[in-house]
Amino acid sequence: MIVRKIDDVTGTKNHVDTPGWYSRRIVTAHDRVGFSVGETVLRAGSVNDFWYANHVEAVYIVSGEGELYDKDNDRTYELGPGTMYLLNGNEKHQVRVKSDITCVCVFNPPIVGTEVHDENGVYPLLELPPEPAGQA
């Protein structure tokens, strides 16, 4: 069993901070459970372009408001508390933030915890080496 508090990852290598958002990765590939979980805060007034070409991401909005623009299908969705979106088709998308959005993000395959978006908004596919025999 793993029990962690958000403060356990705040200020560590698993706390990634950028101008438009910051993310604290609570469960990562290092936990070897097949997915990762993080809390991300998208900053008010920011416009963020993302494209998870290597991952499927589910996002659950806890607080805040904004818009999700699906660039692949030219559709806009309102975001607010209780909204979930699933990027199951690796859609290129943009999040326009009206007030700070706090969300829970789940990735498959799991992220290692230190990823940042490249110039296309993509997380690289980073993989851990296999565990040595007898350590599972």
Short mmCIF file of C-alpha atoms in Angstrom, two decimals:
data_model
loop_
_atom_site.label_atom_id
_atom_site.label_comp_id
_atom_site.label_asym_id
_atom_site.label_seq_id
_atom_site.Cartn_x
_atom_site.Cartn_y
_atom_site.Cartn_z
CA MET A 1 0.00 0.00 0.00
CA ILE A 2 1.18 3.51 -0.80
CA VAL A 3 -0.09 6.52 1.15
CA ARG A 4 1.12 9.98 0.16
CA LYS A 5 0.13 13.53 0.90
CA ILE A 6 0.49 16.35 -1.60
CA ASP A 7 3.09 17.90 0.73
CA ASP A 8 5.23 14.76 0.26
CA VAL A 9 5.90 15.74 -3.37
CA THR A 10 5.76 19.55 -3.10
CA GLY A 11 9.21 20.97 -3.76
CA THR A 12 10.65 17.67 -5.03
CA LYS A 13 11.66 16.64 -8.56
CA ASN A 14 8.01 15.55 -9.00
CA HIS A 15 6.82 19.15 -8.57
CA VAL A 16 7.11 20.74 -12.00
CA ASP A 17 6.43 24.49 -12.28
CA THR A 18 5.97 26.39 -15.56
CA PRO A 19 4.58 29.86 -16.38
CA GLY A 20 1.11 28.49 -17.25
CA TRP A 21 0.75 25.68 -14.72
CA TYR A 22 2.35 23.62 -12.01
CA SER A 23 1.93 19.93 -11.33
CA ARG A 24 2.67 17.75 -8.35
CA ARG A 25 2.97 14.14 -9.47
CA ILE A 26 1.70 11.93 -6.63
CA VAL A 27 1.85 8.50 -8.30
CA THR A 28 4.50 8.00 -10.98
CA ALA A 29 5.99 5.25 -13.10
CA HIS A 30 8.40 4.63 -10.22
CA ASP A 31 5.46 3.13 -8.30
CA ARG A 32 5.03 0.53 -11.07
CA VAL A 33 1.22 0.40 -10.97
CA GLY A 34 0.55 1.06 -14.68
CA PHE A 35 -0.70 4.66 -14.43
CA SER A 36 0.27 7.98 -12.86
CA VAL A 37 -1.76 10.54 -10.90
CA GLY A 38 -1.01 14.18 -10.31
CA GLU A 39 -2.60 17.38 -9.14
CA THR A 40 -2.19 20.21 -11.64
CA VAL A 41 -3.06 23.87 -11.20
CA LEU A 42 -3.51 25.83 -14.43
CA ARG A 43 -2.94 29.52 -13.78
CA ALA A 44 -5.67 32.12 -14.38
CA GLY A 45 -5.23 33.96 -17.67
CA SER A 46 -2.96 31.33 -19.18
CA VAL A 47 -3.53 29.67 -22.54
CA ASN A 48 -1.94 26.22 -22.69
CA ASP A 49 -1.43 24.11 -25.81
CA PHE A 50 -1.11 20.39 -25.19
CA TRP A 51 -0.86 17.23 -27.24
CA TYR A 52 -0.32 13.91 -25.53
CA ALA A 53 0.89 11.97 -28.55
CA ASN A 54 2.36 9.24 -26.32
CA HIS A 55 -0.21 9.07 -23.52
CA VAL A 56 -3.90 8.85 -22.74
CA GLU A 57 -4.90 11.44 -20.15
CA ALA A 58 -8.02 11.78 -18.01
CA VAL A 59 -8.56 15.14 -16.32
CA TYR A 60 -11.05 15.81 -13.51
CA ILE A 61 -11.67 19.47 -12.62
CA VAL A 62 -11.86 20.06 -8.87
CA SER A 63 -12.11 23.87 -8.92
CA GLY A 64 -11.80 26.83 -11.26
CA GLU A 65 -13.19 27.69 -14.68
CA GLY A 66 -12.02 27.80 -18.26
CA GLU A 67 -12.46 26.40 -21.74
CA LEU A 68 -11.14 23.32 -23.47
CA TYR A 69 -10.62 23.74 -27.21
CA ASP A 70 -10.33 20.49 -29.19
CA LYS A 71 -8.05 21.56 -32.05
CA ASP A 72 -8.59 18.33 -33.97
CA ASN A 73 -12.39 18.65 -34.06
CA ASP A 74 -12.85 22.45 -33.74
CA ARG A 75 -15.04 22.17 -30.63
CA THR A 76 -15.00 24.18 -27.41
CA TYR A 77 -16.16 22.88 -24.02
CA GLU A 78 -16.74 24.79 -20.80
CA LEU A 79 -14.66 23.58 -17.87
CA GLY A 80 -15.70 23.83 -14.25
CA PRO A 81 -15.86 21.80 -11.04
CA GLY A 82 -17.13 18.27 -11.63
CA THR A 83 -16.13 18.20 -15.32
CA MET A 84 -13.99 15.35 -16.65
CA TYR A 85 -12.39 15.10 -20.06
CA LEU A 86 -10.59 12.11 -21.52
CA LEU A 87 -8.04 12.49 -24.29
CA ASN A 88 -8.46 8.96 -25.60
CA GLY A 89 -7.65 9.93 -29.21
CA ASN A 90 -4.42 11.85 -28.53
CA GLU A 91 -6.25 15.06 -29.45
CA LYS A 92 -4.34 18.30 -29.79
CA HIS A 93 -6.04 20.71 -27.42
CA GLN A 94 -5.83 24.07 -25.74
CA VAL A 95 -6.94 25.01 -22.21
CA ARG A 96 -7.90 28.65 -21.73
CA VAL A 97 -8.01 29.44 -18.01
CA LYS A 98 -10.47 31.99 -16.60
CA SER A 99 -9.76 31.31 -12.90
CA ASP A 100 -7.11 28.99 -11.46
CA ILE A 101 -8.11 25.44 -12.38
CA THR A 102 -7.13 22.67 -9.98
CA CYS A 103 -7.45 19.25 -11.56
CA VAL A 104 -6.49 15.64 -11.02
CA CYS A 105 -4.73 14.10 -14.02
CA VAL A 106 -4.26 10.39 -14.71
CA PHE A 107 -1.83 9.21 -17.40
CA ASN A 108 -1.38 5.88 -19.15
CA PRO A 109 1.35 4.92 -19.73
CA PRO A 110 2.49 6.50 -16.47
CA ILE A 111 4.77 9.50 -16.46
CA VAL A 112 8.01 9.33 -14.47
CA GLY A 113 7.25 12.66 -12.78
CA THR A 114 9.74 15.11 -14.27
CA GLU A 115 8.23 15.56 -17.75
CA VAL A 116 7.62 18.96 -19.29
CA HIS A 117 5.97 19.64 -22.64
CA ASP A 118 8.14 19.98 -25.72
CA GLU A 119 7.63 22.64 -28.41
CA ASN A 120 4.59 20.68 -29.71
CA GLY A 121 2.98 20.34 -26.27
CA VAL A 122 4.00 16.66 -26.03
CA TYR A 123 5.40 14.77 -23.06
CA PRO A 124 8.26 12.51 -24.13
CA LEU A 125 7.72 8.82 -23.50
CA LEU A 126 10.17 8.17 -20.67
CA GLU A 127 10.41 4.63 -19.38
CA LEU A 128 12.04 3.20 -16.30
CA PRO A 129 14.49 0.34 -16.63
CA PRO A 130 13.06 -3.02 -15.58
CA GLU A 131 13.36 -3.89 -11.92
CA PRO A 132 16.18 -6.27 -11.09
CA ALA A 133 15.07 -9.89 -10.65
CA GLY A 134 13.69 -10.61 -7.20
CA GLN A 135 12.73 -6.96 -6.48
CA ALA A 136 9.09 -7.03 -7.61
#
